[in-house]
Coordinates of N, CA and C in Angstrom, one line a residue:
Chain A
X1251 N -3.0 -15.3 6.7 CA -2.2 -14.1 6.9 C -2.6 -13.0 6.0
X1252 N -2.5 -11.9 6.3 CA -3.3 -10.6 5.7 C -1.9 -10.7 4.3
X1253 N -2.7 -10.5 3.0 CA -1.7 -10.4 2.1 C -2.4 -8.8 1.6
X1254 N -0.5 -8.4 1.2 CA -0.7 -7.0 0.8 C -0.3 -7.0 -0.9
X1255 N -1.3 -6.4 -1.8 CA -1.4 -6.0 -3.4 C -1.2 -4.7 -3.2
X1256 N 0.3 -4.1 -4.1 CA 0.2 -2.7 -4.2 C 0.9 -2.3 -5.6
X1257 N 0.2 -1.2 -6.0 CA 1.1 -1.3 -7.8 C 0.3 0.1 -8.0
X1258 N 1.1 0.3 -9.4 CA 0.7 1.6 -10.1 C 0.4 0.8 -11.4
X1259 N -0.7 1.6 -12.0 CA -1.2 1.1 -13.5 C -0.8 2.2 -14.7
X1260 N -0.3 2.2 -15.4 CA -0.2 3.3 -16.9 C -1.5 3.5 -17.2
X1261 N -1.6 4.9 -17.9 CA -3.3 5.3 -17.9 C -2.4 5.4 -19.5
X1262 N -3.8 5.6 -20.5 CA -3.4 5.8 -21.8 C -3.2 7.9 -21.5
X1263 N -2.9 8.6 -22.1 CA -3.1 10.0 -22.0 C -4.9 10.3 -21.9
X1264 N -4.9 11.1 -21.2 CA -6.3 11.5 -20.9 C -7.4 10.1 -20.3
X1265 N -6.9 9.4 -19.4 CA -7.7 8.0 -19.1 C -7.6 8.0 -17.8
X1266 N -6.9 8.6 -17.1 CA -7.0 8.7 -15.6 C -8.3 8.2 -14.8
X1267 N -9.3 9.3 -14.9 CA -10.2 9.4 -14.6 C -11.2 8.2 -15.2
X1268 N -11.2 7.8 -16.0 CA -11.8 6.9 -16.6 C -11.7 5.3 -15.6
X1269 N -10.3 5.4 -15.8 CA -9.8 3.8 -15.1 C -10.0 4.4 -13.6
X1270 N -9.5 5.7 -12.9 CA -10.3 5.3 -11.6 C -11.3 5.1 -11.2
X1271 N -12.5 5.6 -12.2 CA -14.1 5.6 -12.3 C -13.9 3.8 -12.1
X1272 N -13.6 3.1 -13.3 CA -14.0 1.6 -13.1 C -13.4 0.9 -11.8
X1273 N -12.3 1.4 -11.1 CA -11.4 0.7 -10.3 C -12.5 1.0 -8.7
X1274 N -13.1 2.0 -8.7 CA -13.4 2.5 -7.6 C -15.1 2.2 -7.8
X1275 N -15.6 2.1 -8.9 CA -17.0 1.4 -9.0 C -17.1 0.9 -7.8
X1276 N -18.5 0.9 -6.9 CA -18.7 0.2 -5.5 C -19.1 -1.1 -6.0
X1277 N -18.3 -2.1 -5.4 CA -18.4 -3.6 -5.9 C -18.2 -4.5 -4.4
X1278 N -19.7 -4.7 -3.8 CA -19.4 -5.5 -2.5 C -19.3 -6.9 -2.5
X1279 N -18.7 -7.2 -4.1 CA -18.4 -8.7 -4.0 C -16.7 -8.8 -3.4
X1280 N -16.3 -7.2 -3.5 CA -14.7 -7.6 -2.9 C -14.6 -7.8 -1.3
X1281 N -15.6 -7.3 -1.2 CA -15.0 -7.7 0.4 C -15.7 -8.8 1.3
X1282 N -16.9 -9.4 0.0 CA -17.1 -11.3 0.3 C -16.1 -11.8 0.2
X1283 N -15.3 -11.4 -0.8 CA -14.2 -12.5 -1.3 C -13.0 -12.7 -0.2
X1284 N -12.9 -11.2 0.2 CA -12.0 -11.0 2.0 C -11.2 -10.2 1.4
X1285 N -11.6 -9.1 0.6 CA -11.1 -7.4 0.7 C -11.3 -7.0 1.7
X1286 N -9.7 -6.7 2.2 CA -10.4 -6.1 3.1 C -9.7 -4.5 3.3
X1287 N -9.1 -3.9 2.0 CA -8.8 -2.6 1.8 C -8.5 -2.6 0.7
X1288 N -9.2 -1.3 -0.1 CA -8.8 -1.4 -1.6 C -8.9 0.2 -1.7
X1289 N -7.4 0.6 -1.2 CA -7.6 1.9 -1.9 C -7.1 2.5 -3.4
X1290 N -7.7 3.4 -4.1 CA -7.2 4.1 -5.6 C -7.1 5.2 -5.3
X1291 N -6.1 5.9 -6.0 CA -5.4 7.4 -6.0 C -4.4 7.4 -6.8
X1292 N -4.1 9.0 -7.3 CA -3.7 9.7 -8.2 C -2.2 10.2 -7.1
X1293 N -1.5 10.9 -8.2 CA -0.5 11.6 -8.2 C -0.2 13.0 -8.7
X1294 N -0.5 14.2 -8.3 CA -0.1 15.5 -9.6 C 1.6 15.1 -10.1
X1295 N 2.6 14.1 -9.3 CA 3.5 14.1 -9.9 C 3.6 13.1 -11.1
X1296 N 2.1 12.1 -11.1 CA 2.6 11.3 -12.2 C 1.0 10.9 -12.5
X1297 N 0.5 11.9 -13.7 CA -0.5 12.4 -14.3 C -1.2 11.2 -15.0
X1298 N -0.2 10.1 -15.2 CA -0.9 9.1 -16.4 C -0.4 7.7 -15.4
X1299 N -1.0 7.7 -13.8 CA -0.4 6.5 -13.0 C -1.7 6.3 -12.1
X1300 N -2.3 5.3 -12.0 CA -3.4 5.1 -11.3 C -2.3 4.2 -10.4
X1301 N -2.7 4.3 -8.8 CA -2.3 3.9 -7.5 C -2.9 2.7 -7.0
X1302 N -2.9 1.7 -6.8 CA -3.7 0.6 -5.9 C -3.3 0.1 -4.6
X1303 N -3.6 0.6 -3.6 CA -3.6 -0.4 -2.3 C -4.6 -1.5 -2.1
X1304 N -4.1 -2.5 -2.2 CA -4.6 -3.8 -1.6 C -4.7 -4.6 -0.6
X1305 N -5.6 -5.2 0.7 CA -5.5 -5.7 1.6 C -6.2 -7.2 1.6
X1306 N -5.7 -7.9 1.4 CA -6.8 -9.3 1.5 C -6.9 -10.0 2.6
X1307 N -7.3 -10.8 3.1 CA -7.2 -11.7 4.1 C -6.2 -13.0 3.9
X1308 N -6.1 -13.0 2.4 CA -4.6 -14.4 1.9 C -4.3 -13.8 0.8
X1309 N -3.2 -14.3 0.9 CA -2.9 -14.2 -1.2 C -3.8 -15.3 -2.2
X1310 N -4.3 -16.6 -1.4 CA -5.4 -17.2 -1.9 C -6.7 -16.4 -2.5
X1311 N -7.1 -15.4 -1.5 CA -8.5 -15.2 -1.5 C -8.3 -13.9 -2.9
X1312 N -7.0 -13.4 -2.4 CA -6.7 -12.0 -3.9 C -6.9 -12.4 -5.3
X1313 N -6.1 -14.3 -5.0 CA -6.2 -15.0 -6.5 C -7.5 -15.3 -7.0
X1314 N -8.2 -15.6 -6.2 CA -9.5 -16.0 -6.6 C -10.5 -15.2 -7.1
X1315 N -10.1 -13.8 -6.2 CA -10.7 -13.3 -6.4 C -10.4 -12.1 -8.2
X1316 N -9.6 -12.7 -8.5 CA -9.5 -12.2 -10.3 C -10.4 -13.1 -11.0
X1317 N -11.3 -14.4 -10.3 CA -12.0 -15.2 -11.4 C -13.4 -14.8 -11.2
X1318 N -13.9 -13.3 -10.2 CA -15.2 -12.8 -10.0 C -15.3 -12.0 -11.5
X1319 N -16.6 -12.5 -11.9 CA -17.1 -11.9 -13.0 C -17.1 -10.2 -13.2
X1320 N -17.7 -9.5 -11.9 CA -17.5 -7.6 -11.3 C -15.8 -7.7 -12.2
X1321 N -14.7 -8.6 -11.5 CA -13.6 -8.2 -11.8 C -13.2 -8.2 -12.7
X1322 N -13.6 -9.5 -13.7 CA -13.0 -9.5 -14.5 C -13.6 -8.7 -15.8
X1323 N -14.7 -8.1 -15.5 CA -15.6 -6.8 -16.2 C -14.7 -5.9 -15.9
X1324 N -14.4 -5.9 -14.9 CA -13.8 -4.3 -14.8 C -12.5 -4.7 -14.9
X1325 N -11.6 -5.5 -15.2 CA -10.1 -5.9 -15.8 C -10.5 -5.6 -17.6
X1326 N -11.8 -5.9 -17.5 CA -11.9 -6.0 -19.7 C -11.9 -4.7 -20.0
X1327 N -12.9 -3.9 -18.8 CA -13.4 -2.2 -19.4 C -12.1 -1.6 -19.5
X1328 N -11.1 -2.2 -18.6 CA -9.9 -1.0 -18.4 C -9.0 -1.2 -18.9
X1329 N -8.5 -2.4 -19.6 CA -7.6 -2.8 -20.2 C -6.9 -2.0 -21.8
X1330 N -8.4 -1.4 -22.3 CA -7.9 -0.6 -23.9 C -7.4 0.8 -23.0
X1331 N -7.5 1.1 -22.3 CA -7.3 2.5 -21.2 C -5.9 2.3 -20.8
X1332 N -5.5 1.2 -20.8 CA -3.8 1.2 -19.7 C -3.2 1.1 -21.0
X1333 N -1.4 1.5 -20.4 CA -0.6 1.5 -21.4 C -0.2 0.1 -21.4
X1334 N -0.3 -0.7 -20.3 CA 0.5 -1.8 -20.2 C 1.6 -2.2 -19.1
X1335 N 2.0 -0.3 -18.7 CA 3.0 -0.6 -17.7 C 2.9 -0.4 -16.5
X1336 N 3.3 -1.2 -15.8 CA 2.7 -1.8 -14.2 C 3.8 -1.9 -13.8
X1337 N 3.4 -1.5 -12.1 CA 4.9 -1.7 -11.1 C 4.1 -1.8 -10.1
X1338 N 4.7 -2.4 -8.5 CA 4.5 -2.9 -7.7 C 5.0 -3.8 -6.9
X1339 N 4.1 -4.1 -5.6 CA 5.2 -5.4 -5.3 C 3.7 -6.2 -4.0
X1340 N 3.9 -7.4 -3.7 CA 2.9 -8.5 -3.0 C 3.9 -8.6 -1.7
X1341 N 3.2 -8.6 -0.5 CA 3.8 -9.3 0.5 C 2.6 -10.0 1.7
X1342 N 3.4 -10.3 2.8 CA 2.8 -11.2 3.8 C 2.7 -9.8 4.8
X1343 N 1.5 -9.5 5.7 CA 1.6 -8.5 6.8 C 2.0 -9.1 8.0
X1344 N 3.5 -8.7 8.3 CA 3.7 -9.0 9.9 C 2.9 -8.7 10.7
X1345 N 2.7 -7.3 11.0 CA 2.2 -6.9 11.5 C 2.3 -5.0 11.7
X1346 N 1.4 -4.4 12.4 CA 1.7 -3.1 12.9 C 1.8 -2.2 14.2
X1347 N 2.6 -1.1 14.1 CA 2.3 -0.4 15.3 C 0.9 0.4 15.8
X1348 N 0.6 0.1 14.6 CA -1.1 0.4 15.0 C -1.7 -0.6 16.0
X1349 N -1.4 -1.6 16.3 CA -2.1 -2.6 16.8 C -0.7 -3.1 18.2
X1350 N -1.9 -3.0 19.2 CA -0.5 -3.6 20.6 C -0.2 -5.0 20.4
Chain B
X1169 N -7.0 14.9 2.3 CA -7.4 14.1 1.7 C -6.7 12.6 2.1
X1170 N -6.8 11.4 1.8 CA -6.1 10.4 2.8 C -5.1 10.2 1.9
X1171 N -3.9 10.1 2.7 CA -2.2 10.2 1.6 C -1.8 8.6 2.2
X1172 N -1.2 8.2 0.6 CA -1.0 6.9 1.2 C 0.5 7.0 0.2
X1173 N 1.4 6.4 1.8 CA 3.1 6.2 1.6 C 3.4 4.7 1.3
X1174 N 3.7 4.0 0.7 CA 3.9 2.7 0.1 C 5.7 2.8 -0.2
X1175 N 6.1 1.9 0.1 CA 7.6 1.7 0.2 C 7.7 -0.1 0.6
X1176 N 9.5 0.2 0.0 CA 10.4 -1.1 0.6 C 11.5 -0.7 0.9
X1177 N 12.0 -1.4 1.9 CA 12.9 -1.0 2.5 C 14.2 -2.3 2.6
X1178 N 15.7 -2.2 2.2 CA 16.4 -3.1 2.0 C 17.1 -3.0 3.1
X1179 N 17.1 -4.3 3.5 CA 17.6 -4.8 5.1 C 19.6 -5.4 4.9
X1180 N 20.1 -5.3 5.3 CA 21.0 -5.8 5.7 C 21.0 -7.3 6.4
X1181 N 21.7 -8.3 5.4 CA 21.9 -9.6 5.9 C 21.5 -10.1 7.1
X1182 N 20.2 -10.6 7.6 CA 19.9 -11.2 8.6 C 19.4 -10.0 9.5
X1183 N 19.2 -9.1 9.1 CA 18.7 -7.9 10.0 C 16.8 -7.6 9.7
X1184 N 16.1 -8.8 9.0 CA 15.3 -8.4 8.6 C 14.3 -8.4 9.6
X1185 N 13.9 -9.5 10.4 CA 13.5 -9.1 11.4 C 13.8 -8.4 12.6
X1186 N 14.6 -7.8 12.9 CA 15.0 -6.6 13.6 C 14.2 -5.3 13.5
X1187 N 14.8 -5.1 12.1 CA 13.9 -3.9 11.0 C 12.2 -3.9 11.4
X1188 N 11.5 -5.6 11.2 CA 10.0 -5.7 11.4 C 10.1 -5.2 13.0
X1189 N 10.6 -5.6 14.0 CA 10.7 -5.6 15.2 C 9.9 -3.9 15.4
X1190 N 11.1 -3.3 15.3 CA 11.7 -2.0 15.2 C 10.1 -1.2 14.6
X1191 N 10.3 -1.6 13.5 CA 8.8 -1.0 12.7 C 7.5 -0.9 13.6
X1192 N 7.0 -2.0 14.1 CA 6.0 -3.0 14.6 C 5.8 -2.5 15.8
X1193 N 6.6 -1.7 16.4 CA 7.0 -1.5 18.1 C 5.7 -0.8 18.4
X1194 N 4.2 -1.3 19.2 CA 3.4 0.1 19.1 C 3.6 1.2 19.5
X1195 N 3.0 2.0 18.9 CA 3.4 3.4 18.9 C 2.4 4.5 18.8
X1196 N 1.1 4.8 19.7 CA 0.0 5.6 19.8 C 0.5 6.7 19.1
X1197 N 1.6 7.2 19.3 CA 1.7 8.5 19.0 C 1.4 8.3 17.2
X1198 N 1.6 7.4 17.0 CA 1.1 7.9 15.1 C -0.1 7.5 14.9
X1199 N -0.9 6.9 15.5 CA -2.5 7.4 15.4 C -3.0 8.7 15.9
X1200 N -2.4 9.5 17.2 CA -2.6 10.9 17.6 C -2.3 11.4 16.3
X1201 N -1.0 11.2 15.5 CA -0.5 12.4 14.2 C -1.3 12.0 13.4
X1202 N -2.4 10.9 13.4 CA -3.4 11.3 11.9 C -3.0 9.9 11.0
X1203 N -2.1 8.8 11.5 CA -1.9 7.5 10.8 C -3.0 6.6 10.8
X1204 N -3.4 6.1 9.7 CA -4.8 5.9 9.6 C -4.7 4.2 9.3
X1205 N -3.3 4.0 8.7 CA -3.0 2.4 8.6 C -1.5 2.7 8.6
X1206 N -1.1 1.4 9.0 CA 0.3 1.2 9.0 C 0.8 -0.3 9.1
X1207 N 1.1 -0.6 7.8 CA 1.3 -2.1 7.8 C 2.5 -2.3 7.7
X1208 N 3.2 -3.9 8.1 CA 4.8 -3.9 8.0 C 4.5 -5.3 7.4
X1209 N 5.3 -5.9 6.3 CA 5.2 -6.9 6.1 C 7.0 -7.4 5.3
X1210 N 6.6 -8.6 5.1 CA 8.0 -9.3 4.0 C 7.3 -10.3 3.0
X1211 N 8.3 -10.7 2.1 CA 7.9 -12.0 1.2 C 9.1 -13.0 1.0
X1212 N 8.7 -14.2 0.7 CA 9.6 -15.0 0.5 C 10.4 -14.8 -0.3
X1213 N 9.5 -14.1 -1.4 CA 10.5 -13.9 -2.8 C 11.8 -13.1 -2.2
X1214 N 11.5 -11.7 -1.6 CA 12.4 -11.0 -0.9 C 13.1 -11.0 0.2
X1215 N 13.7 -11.8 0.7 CA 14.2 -11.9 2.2 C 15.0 -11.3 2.8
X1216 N 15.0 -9.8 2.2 CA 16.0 -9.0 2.8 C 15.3 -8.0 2.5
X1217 N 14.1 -7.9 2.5 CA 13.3 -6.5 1.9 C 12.1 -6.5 2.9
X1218 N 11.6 -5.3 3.7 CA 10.8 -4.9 4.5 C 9.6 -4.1 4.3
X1219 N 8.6 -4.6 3.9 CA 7.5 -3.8 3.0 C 6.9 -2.8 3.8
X1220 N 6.0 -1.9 3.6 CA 5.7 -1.1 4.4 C 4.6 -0.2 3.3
X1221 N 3.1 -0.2 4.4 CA 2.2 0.1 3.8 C 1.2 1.5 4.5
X1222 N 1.4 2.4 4.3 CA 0.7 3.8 4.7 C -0.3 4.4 4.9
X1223 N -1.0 4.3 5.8 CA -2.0 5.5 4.9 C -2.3 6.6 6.4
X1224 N -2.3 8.0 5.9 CA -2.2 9.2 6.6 C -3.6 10.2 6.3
X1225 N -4.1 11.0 7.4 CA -5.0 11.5 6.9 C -4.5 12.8 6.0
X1226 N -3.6 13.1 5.9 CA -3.1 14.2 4.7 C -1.4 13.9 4.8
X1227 N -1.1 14.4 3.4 CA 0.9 14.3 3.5 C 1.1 15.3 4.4
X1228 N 0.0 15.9 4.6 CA 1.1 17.1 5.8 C 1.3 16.0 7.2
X1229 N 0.0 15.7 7.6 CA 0.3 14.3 8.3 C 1.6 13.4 8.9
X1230 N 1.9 12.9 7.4 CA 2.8 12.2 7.4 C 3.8 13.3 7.4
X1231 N 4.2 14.1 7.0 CA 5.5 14.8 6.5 C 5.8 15.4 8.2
X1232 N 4.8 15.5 9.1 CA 5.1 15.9 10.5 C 5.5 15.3 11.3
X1233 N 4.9 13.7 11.6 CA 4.8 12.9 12.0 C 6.4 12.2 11.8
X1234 N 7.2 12.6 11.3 CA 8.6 12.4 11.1 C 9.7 13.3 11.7
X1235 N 8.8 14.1 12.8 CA 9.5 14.7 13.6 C 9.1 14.5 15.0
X1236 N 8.2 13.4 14.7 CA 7.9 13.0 15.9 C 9.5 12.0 17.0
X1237 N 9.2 12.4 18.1 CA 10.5 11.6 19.0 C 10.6 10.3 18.7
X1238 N 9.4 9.5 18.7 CA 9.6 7.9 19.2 C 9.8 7.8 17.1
X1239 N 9.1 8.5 16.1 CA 9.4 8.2 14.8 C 11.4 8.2 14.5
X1240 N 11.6 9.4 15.3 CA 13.0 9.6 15.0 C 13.9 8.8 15.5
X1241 N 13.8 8.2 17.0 CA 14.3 7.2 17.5 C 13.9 6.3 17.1
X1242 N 13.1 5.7 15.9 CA 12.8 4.3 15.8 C 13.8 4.2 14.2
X1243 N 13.7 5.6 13.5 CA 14.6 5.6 12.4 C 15.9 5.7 12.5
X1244 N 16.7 6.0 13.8 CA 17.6 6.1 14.2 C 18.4 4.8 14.6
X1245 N 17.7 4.0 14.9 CA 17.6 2.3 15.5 C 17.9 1.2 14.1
X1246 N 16.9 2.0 13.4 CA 16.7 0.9 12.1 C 17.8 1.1 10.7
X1247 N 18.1 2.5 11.3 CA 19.4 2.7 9.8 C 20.4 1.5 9.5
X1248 N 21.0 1.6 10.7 CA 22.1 0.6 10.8 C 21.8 -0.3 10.2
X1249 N 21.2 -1.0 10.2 CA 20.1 -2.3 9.9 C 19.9 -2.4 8.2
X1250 N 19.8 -1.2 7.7 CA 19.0 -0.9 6.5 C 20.3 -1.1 5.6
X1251 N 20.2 -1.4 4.1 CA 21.0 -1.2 2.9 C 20.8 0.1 2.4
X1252 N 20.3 0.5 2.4 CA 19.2 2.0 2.0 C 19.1 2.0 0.5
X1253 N 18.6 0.8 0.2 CA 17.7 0.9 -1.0 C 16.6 0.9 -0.7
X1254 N 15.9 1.9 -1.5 CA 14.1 2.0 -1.3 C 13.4 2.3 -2.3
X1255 N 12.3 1.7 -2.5 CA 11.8 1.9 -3.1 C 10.1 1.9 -2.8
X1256 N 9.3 3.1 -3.6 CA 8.0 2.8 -3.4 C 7.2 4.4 -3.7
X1257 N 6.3 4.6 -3.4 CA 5.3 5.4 -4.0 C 4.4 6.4 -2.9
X1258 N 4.0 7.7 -3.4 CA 3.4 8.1 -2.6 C 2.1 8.7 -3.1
X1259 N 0.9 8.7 -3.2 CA -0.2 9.5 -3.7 C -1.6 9.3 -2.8
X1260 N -2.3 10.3 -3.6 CA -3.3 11.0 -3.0 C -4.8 9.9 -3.2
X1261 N -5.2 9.6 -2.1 CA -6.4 8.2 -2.3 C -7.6 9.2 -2.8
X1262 N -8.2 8.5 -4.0 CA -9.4 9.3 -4.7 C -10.7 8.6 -4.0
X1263 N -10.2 7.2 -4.3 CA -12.0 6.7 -3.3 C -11.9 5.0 -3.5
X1264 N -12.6 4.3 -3.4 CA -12.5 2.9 -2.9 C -13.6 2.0 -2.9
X1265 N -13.8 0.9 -4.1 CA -14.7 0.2 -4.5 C -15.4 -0.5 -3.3
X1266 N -15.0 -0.3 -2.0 CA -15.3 -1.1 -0.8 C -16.2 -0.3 -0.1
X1267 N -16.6 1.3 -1.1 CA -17.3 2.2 -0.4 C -18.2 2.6 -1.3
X1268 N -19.4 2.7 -0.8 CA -20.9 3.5 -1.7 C -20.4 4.8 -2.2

């Protein structure tokens, strides 16, 4: 079942750009793993908040996929960059009206 | 630029699948208005909560597209249904590790 990761990251002041540089690095080990959408974006209403959309193919394949080396490089580079505070939420995709 | 709407949506006791029903219903007309994804999901943790995952090719996009007939009759269907607690996020997609 398609599992959905979605959250905002705390940027330190002036890190925005930094952490979306690392988050958006082209890394085609995510979509071996069964990424299978990963968008990043900003906000002008909220200056110091990186955006994550996530699509996996499981919530299995999302967990495993935090023990890829790419990731867990780019979890270390960005880590002195965040404030720490994170929001969001995980679910299961029923489905859409995009699809008959 | 691609605008992505991220939300939850709180269901009324036993109304949660109705809510997905409702959501889920296809609907061409919001790929004609520029809906680029549209996911509907739940989680165990939450069983009264209706996730709901966006993406538009600009907020003007989306912000039209809610004047659409079948959008307004489908929000009209689903109130009743709803607690109207919501929560969730809206911003501007910068770019995506799943892309060169």
């Amino acid at each position: 079942m398609t599992f959905a990761n979605v959250g905002t990251l705390g940027t330190q002041p002036g890190q925005l750009d930094a952490v979306v540089a690392i988050l958006t690095r082209p890394n085609p080990a995510l979509a071996e793993a069964g990424c299978l959408l990963y968008e990043v974006g900003t906000s002008q209403d909220q200056p110091d908040t990186v955006f994550v959309t996530e699509l996996w193919t499981s919530a299995a394949a999302h967990q495993q996929s935090l023990q890829l080396a790419s990731v867990r490089e780019a979890i270390a580079e960005a880590m002195p960059l965040l404030t720490g505070e994170m929001s969001g939420f995980q679910y299961d995709v029923v489905d859409s009206p995009l699809r008959d």
